[in-house]
Amino acid sequence: MTNGQPFLNRFLAEARPSATYQMMDRVAARRASGAQVISLSAGEPDFDTPEHVREAGIAAIRAGQTRYTQVAGMRALREAVAAKFQRDNGLAVRWQDTLVCSGGKQVIFNALAATLNEGDEVIVPAPYWVSYPEIVQLCGARPVAVACGAGHGFKLTPAALHAAITPRTRWLILNSPGNPTGAVYRHDELLALAEVLLAHPQVLVLSDDIYEHLIFDGLAFATLAQVEPRLRDRVLTMNGVSKAYAMTGWRIGFGTGPAWLIDAMEKLQGQQTSGACTISQHAALAALTGPQDVVTRSRAVFQRRRDAVVAALNAAPGLECAVPQGAFYAFASCQALLGRETRGGARLETDEDVAMALLDEAGVATVHGSAFGLGPYLRIAYALDDASLQRACAAIRDFCLTLEG
Ligand SMILES: Cc1ncc(COP(=O)(O)O)c(C=O)c1O
């Protein structure tokens, strides 16, 4: 009996499953067998979707808003998306140049699948969100990871970008605030990258702004299309309601970019999922047009948690963590733990070993940095209540304290 391999699409066969989902599955399995696990592995806010947004979803169902919408999304939502880009990012956008998708991930998938051909290259600064290289790979193109170490705050430098561009480069993917490091590109840093990009007209840019509102220390958010208007006809600005409004399960993302690209993405989506869930579109409309204080409140909560978690991680012998300025992730080096042995007898050779031992022996789930293209690190998501975070950090510290060797 075959395992199915010969039947698989060869790009899918070579793609890796998401390391974050794998860790979430492990956590579920441990919990099902009765173990206590604190999960710092999930990339979603722990808050509930705001009440008025949930009510808008319920009202949509009651009003019979349960049929297909246009493939690109309801006009009212597209207008709200255009208004959001104007309000938050200073981008004058026509509603016709927006597209609503089933989550931010589908915006990315649509854009890459609509444009990439075999042999094309996509520059992915590493560490990266796990899905970028896999989506590129699924499209038959080649992800080109460019190492962006702690020395530059995990950010792409103009020199590194310049060195990575070839005649085959089709896209650069930028993500700020970033997953998994929380790194934020400042206005001047984007301007310096734009300078390089202006000299390479064959390169499109995907600006993944999904963590836009989760930015700390009073820092101003900047996005490439706003910073360098001369690049606007080559930039797809992507965003969504998942992280800003605690709406990960509603599956609504959106983007704006040049008309030809939005049209191509719509064409693709029309043969795939069609319009995003109608009820979710109504809820997203309420999120974008309703009171925005939820955004400010969650930013303050995450900043407080960031401070507590980073301090606790740096107090654990062997871990070292810079202060991230956005998102809800800390990215801690575990270099000093390698080569040592746990109380349970596990030898720590890689960051994956560290993450597995933390799960097995300390009951704390994290994701190893090498899954994001840079090891040896641990990604710690602090989208969890204060008490659980405190217990998790104490368990991590105990784990580090009891290592041998
Ligand atoms: C950097 C980044 N982009 C996009 C997404 C996808 O967002 P959505 O849940 O709206 O598909 C995520 C989700 O984890 C993310 O971390």
XYZ file of C-alpha atoms and ligand atoms in Angstrom:
421
model
C 0.000 0.000 0.000
C 1.373 3.406 -0.885
C 1.652 6.198 1.702
C 0.237 8.543 -0.910
C 3.569 10.261 -1.597
C 3.574 9.506 -5.351
C 0.210 11.206 -5.697
C 1.147 14.412 -3.931
C 1.845 17.639 -5.666
C 5.609 17.905 -5.552
C 5.636 21.421 -4.102
C 3.314 20.332 -1.309
C 5.373 17.197 -0.689
C 8.418 19.374 -0.084
C 6.675 21.924 2.158
C 6.931 21.632 5.939
C 3.915 21.707 8.204
C 3.649 24.770 10.469
C 5.863 24.384 13.567
C 3.509 26.546 15.603
C 0.485 24.399 14.778
C 2.573 21.290 15.498
C 3.380 22.627 18.957
C -0.284 23.481 19.529
C -1.168 19.856 18.604
C 1.428 18.565 21.077
C -0.035 20.763 23.804
C -3.533 19.451 23.057
C -2.273 15.849 23.198
C -0.459 16.430 26.529
C -3.548 18.069 28.010
C -5.788 15.256 26.748
C -3.602 12.784 28.638
C -4.044 14.813 31.825
C -0.821 16.858 31.885
C -0.840 20.525 32.971
C 0.671 22.666 30.241
C 0.967 26.440 30.019
C 1.104 27.307 26.365
C 3.277 30.200 25.258
C 3.134 28.902 21.703
C -0.051 30.309 20.186
C 0.018 33.451 18.085
C -3.292 34.912 19.143
C -4.529 37.424 21.711
C -6.128 35.858 24.780
C -8.871 38.534 24.914
C -12.398 37.952 23.699
C -13.571 39.651 20.545
C -15.134 42.979 21.669
C -18.794 42.772 22.580
C -20.048 45.161 19.889
C -18.195 43.151 17.234
C -19.694 39.861 18.393
C -23.121 41.507 18.445
C -22.617 42.675 14.866
C -21.971 39.073 13.840
C -25.097 37.877 15.636
C -27.161 40.705 14.153
C -25.939 39.750 10.682
C -27.154 36.190 11.157
C -30.508 37.396 12.512
C -30.908 39.781 9.593
C -30.389 36.908 7.187
C -26.993 38.128 5.971
C -26.043 34.559 5.229
C -25.534 34.521 1.490
C -22.487 34.920 -0.733
C -20.908 38.337 -1.012
C -18.875 39.592 -3.945
C -15.587 37.715 -4.239
C -13.548 40.778 -3.196
C -15.785 41.450 -0.193
C -18.846 43.551 0.637
C -18.609 47.063 -0.686
C -19.273 48.540 2.778
C -16.362 46.578 4.232
C -14.057 47.478 1.364
C -14.926 51.127 1.919
C -14.143 50.703 5.622
C -10.843 49.054 4.723
C -9.983 51.959 2.405
C -10.905 54.396 5.201
C -8.711 52.452 7.639
C -5.705 52.722 5.332
C -6.322 56.460 5.077
C -6.930 56.943 8.818
C -4.077 54.832 10.189
C -1.516 54.898 7.398
C -2.157 58.078 5.440
C -2.724 56.039 2.277
C -5.314 57.432 -0.116
C -6.931 54.210 -1.296
C -9.972 53.636 -3.529
C -12.276 50.916 -2.215
C -11.913 49.213 -5.614
C -8.215 48.725 -4.841
C -8.863 46.686 -1.716
C -9.529 42.988 -1.327
C -11.055 41.158 1.620
C -9.849 37.599 2.204
C -10.350 34.738 4.652
C -7.606 35.865 7.023
C -4.380 37.730 6.475
C -2.807 34.449 5.438
C -5.026 34.249 2.376
C -4.004 37.754 1.328
C -0.397 36.552 1.316
C -1.217 33.288 -0.407
C -3.277 35.025 -3.096
C -0.564 37.571 -3.802
C 2.229 35.027 -4.102
C 0.206 32.429 -6.006
C -1.029 35.099 -8.417
C 2.475 36.249 -9.326
C 5.116 33.579 -8.789
C 6.473 31.191 -11.370
C 8.907 28.339 -11.003
C 12.439 29.594 -10.427
C 11.350 32.963 -9.037
C 12.918 34.074 -5.771
C 11.322 35.685 -2.756
C 13.469 37.397 -0.142
C 12.371 36.440 3.339
C 14.270 38.143 6.176
C 15.022 35.549 8.876
C 13.774 35.016 11.489
C 10.459 34.942 9.658
C 6.869 33.952 10.256
C 6.819 30.201 9.543
C 4.302 30.417 6.715
C 6.221 32.753 4.387
C 8.806 30.300 3.037
C 6.285 27.478 2.878
C 3.774 29.518 0.859
C 6.564 30.552 -1.504
C 7.582 26.913 -1.814
C 3.963 25.854 -2.473
C 3.909 28.337 -5.343
C 6.908 26.580 -6.886
C 9.260 29.487 -6.200
C 12.338 29.696 -4.004
C 12.386 31.408 -0.621
C 15.699 33.201 -0.086
C 16.201 33.559 3.652
C 18.412 36.478 4.609
C 19.824 36.158 8.110
C 18.995 39.163 10.288
C 20.669 38.600 13.623
C 20.307 40.175 17.021
C 23.118 42.608 16.171
C 20.741 44.556 13.884
C 17.692 44.029 16.071
C 16.615 41.098 13.841
C 16.007 43.563 10.993
C 17.018 43.565 7.349
C 19.718 46.086 6.512
C 19.925 47.881 3.143
C 23.274 46.179 2.478
C 21.851 42.710 3.123
C 18.837 43.483 0.923
C 21.064 44.755 -1.876
C 23.214 41.606 -1.684
C 20.180 39.296 -1.813
C 18.482 40.784 -4.891
C 19.031 38.916 -8.158
C 17.328 39.174 -11.565
C 15.009 36.348 -10.351
C 13.816 38.239 -7.274
C 10.050 38.851 -7.504
C 9.145 39.796 -3.932
C 10.550 41.021 -0.668
C 8.470 40.216 2.397
C 8.574 42.746 5.226
C 6.803 42.219 8.531
C 6.721 44.907 11.194
C 6.058 44.571 14.091
C 7.466 41.148 13.405
C 6.667 37.586 14.277
C 8.651 35.939 15.920
C 10.891 38.726 17.281
C 8.593 41.718 17.858
C 11.088 43.850 15.890
C 9.729 47.141 14.550
C 11.126 48.967 11.507
C 11.373 52.708 12.062
C 10.473 55.231 9.387
C 14.130 55.941 8.567
C 14.946 52.239 8.334
C 12.136 51.689 5.824
C 13.306 54.713 3.871
C 16.798 53.218 3.610
C 15.365 49.906 2.350
C 13.167 51.841 -0.103
C 16.297 53.464 -1.526
C 17.584 50.011 -2.510
C 14.200 48.891 -3.821
C 13.830 51.933 -6.064
C 16.828 50.693 -8.018
C 15.207 47.274 -8.635
C 11.885 47.716 -10.420
C 11.366 43.954 -10.817
C 10.826 43.524 -7.078
C 7.388 43.701 -5.464
C 7.049 44.168 -1.717
C 4.610 42.517 0.623
C 4.214 44.610 3.745
C 2.641 42.419 6.413
C 1.265 44.928 8.910
C -0.932 42.522 10.858
C 0.623 43.596 14.210
C 0.380 47.314 13.374
C -1.487 48.296 16.518
C 0.641 46.242 18.897
C 3.538 48.648 19.092
C 5.064 49.861 22.349
C 7.057 52.606 24.023
C 5.150 55.303 22.138
C 6.803 54.262 18.866
C 5.047 55.404 15.697
C 4.032 52.734 13.222
C 5.401 53.130 9.693
C 4.601 51.179 6.551
C 6.563 51.145 3.301
C 3.877 52.469 0.917
C 3.419 55.491 3.164
C 7.120 56.085 3.740
C 8.040 55.964 0.033
C 5.086 56.842 -2.225
C 7.230 56.147 -5.309
C 7.010 52.456 -4.400
C 3.232 52.417 -4.096
C 2.642 50.704 -7.414
C 4.836 47.812 -6.240
C 3.691 47.378 -2.651
C 0.924 45.162 -1.353
C -0.018 46.450 2.098
C -1.648 43.665 4.063
C -3.488 43.819 7.358
C -6.477 42.275 9.101
C -8.623 42.127 12.182
C -7.120 38.964 13.710
C -4.576 40.466 16.084
C -5.843 44.041 16.509
C -9.384 43.093 17.529
C -8.818 39.588 18.938
C -10.623 38.066 15.956
C -8.332 35.211 14.904
C -11.216 32.767 14.471
C -13.333 35.057 12.331
C -10.834 34.806 9.485
C -10.826 38.253 7.918
C -7.770 39.876 6.374
C -7.421 42.539 3.718
C -4.955 44.240 1.481
C -4.427 47.101 -0.907
C -2.013 47.419 -3.783
C -1.787 48.143 -7.484
C -5.047 47.488 -9.354
C -3.562 44.760 -11.572
C -2.450 42.790 -8.510
C -5.731 43.181 -6.631
C -7.572 42.049 -9.783
C -5.350 38.990 -10.128
C -5.802 38.089 -6.468
C -9.568 38.447 -6.816
C -9.544 36.211 -9.879
C -7.651 33.546 -7.945
C -9.892 33.830 -4.902
C -12.949 33.520 -7.146
C -11.846 30.011 -8.075
C -10.872 29.103 -4.558
C -12.794 30.276 -1.475
C -14.921 33.032 -3.101
C -15.849 35.875 -0.754
C -14.889 35.609 2.916
C -17.557 34.496 5.411
C -20.432 37.003 5.185
C -21.088 37.048 8.915
C -17.420 37.648 9.654
C -17.370 40.481 7.143
C -20.180 42.195 9.063
C -18.268 41.721 12.313
C -15.056 43.086 10.747
C -17.008 46.109 9.522
C -18.092 46.789 13.106
C -14.499 46.377 14.303
C -13.071 48.827 11.768
C -15.805 51.450 12.056
C -16.644 51.161 15.773
C -14.808 52.447 18.845
C -11.055 51.877 18.654
C -10.341 51.939 22.392
C -9.983 48.133 22.385
C -6.813 48.605 20.374
C -5.310 51.092 22.827
C -6.257 48.956 25.813
C -4.756 45.755 24.463
C -1.570 47.601 23.529
C -1.169 48.764 27.136
C -1.796 45.259 28.482
C 0.719 43.686 26.111
C 3.359 46.280 26.924
C 2.983 45.548 30.633
C 3.236 41.810 30.017
C 6.227 42.283 27.749
C 8.092 44.096 30.492
C 7.323 41.382 33.040
C 8.159 38.475 30.718
C 11.396 39.902 29.336
C 12.623 40.684 32.852
C 11.730 37.158 34.012
C 13.415 35.523 31.019
C 16.598 37.504 31.546
C 16.570 36.354 35.171
C 16.638 32.705 34.036
C 20.284 31.593 33.871
C 21.202 30.757 30.269
C 18.472 32.784 28.567
C 19.042 36.172 27.020
C 16.254 38.303 25.630
C 16.305 41.729 23.996
C 13.306 44.006 24.556
C 10.882 43.662 21.614
C 8.983 46.785 20.590
C 5.885 45.208 19.150
C 3.618 42.176 18.624
C 3.296 39.782 21.570
C 6.407 37.678 21.234
C 9.713 37.562 23.057
C 12.577 35.894 21.215
C 15.112 34.610 23.720
C 18.504 33.145 22.937
C 19.041 29.747 24.566
C 22.609 29.343 23.304
C 23.974 28.976 26.837
C 21.672 26.011 27.517
C 23.068 23.913 24.691
C 25.371 21.051 25.615
C 23.728 20.671 29.016
C 21.489 17.973 30.437
C 18.062 18.192 32.037
C 16.994 16.659 35.335
C 15.024 14.114 33.297
C 18.179 13.095 31.428
C 17.562 14.871 28.097
C 20.658 16.230 26.403
C 20.092 19.689 24.880
C 21.816 19.847 21.506
C 19.449 22.195 19.671
C 16.806 24.787 20.437
C 14.190 22.218 19.444
C 15.564 19.944 22.190
C 15.181 22.842 24.622
C 11.568 23.487 23.559
C 10.704 19.788 23.834
C 12.354 19.418 27.236
C 10.571 22.551 28.485
C 7.295 21.008 27.398
C 8.017 17.574 28.864
C 9.713 18.578 32.102
C 8.481 22.093 32.897
C 5.008 21.942 31.330
C 5.629 25.075 29.275
C 5.121 25.174 25.519
C 7.295 27.490 23.427
C 8.387 27.264 19.794
C 12.041 26.794 18.844
C 13.631 29.653 16.935
C 15.070 27.503 14.162
C 11.500 26.854 12.971
C 11.488 30.589 12.196
C 14.848 30.422 10.478
C 17.118 31.477 13.354
C 18.413 29.338 16.198
C 19.166 28.734 18.948
C 16.215 30.764 20.230
C 12.832 30.241 21.807
C 9.762 32.192 20.751
C 7.647 32.987 23.748
C 4.146 34.312 23.072
C 2.942 36.361 26.029
C -0.679 36.513 24.934
C -1.809 34.998 28.204
C -3.113 36.230 31.569
C -0.602 37.608 34.082
C -0.869 34.742 36.585
C -0.232 32.050 33.945
C 2.666 34.054 32.553
C 4.182 34.318 35.998
C 3.859 30.580 36.587
C 5.322 29.815 33.166
C 8.306 32.111 33.719
C 8.943 30.572 37.154
C 8.839 27.077 35.608
C 11.284 28.151 32.875
C 13.640 29.586 35.497
C 13.497 26.393 37.593
C 14.190 24.358 34.475
C 17.277 26.466 33.698
C 18.483 26.362 37.303
C 18.405 22.578 37.476
C 20.314 21.871 34.273
C 23.527 19.928 34.662
C 26.816 20.038 32.847
C 3.184 37.770 10.704
C 1.836 37.207 10.489
N 1.207 37.461 9.340
C -0.006 36.969 9.093
C -0.657 36.169 10.002
C -1.985 35.587 9.631
O -3.060 36.234 10.157
P -4.521 35.642 9.959
O -4.834 34.873 11.205
O -5.381 36.859 9.794
O -4.529 34.774 8.760
C -0.042 35.860 11.206
C -0.698 34.975 12.181
O -0.107 34.403 13.053
C 1.236 36.395 11.462
O 1.884 36.143 12.604
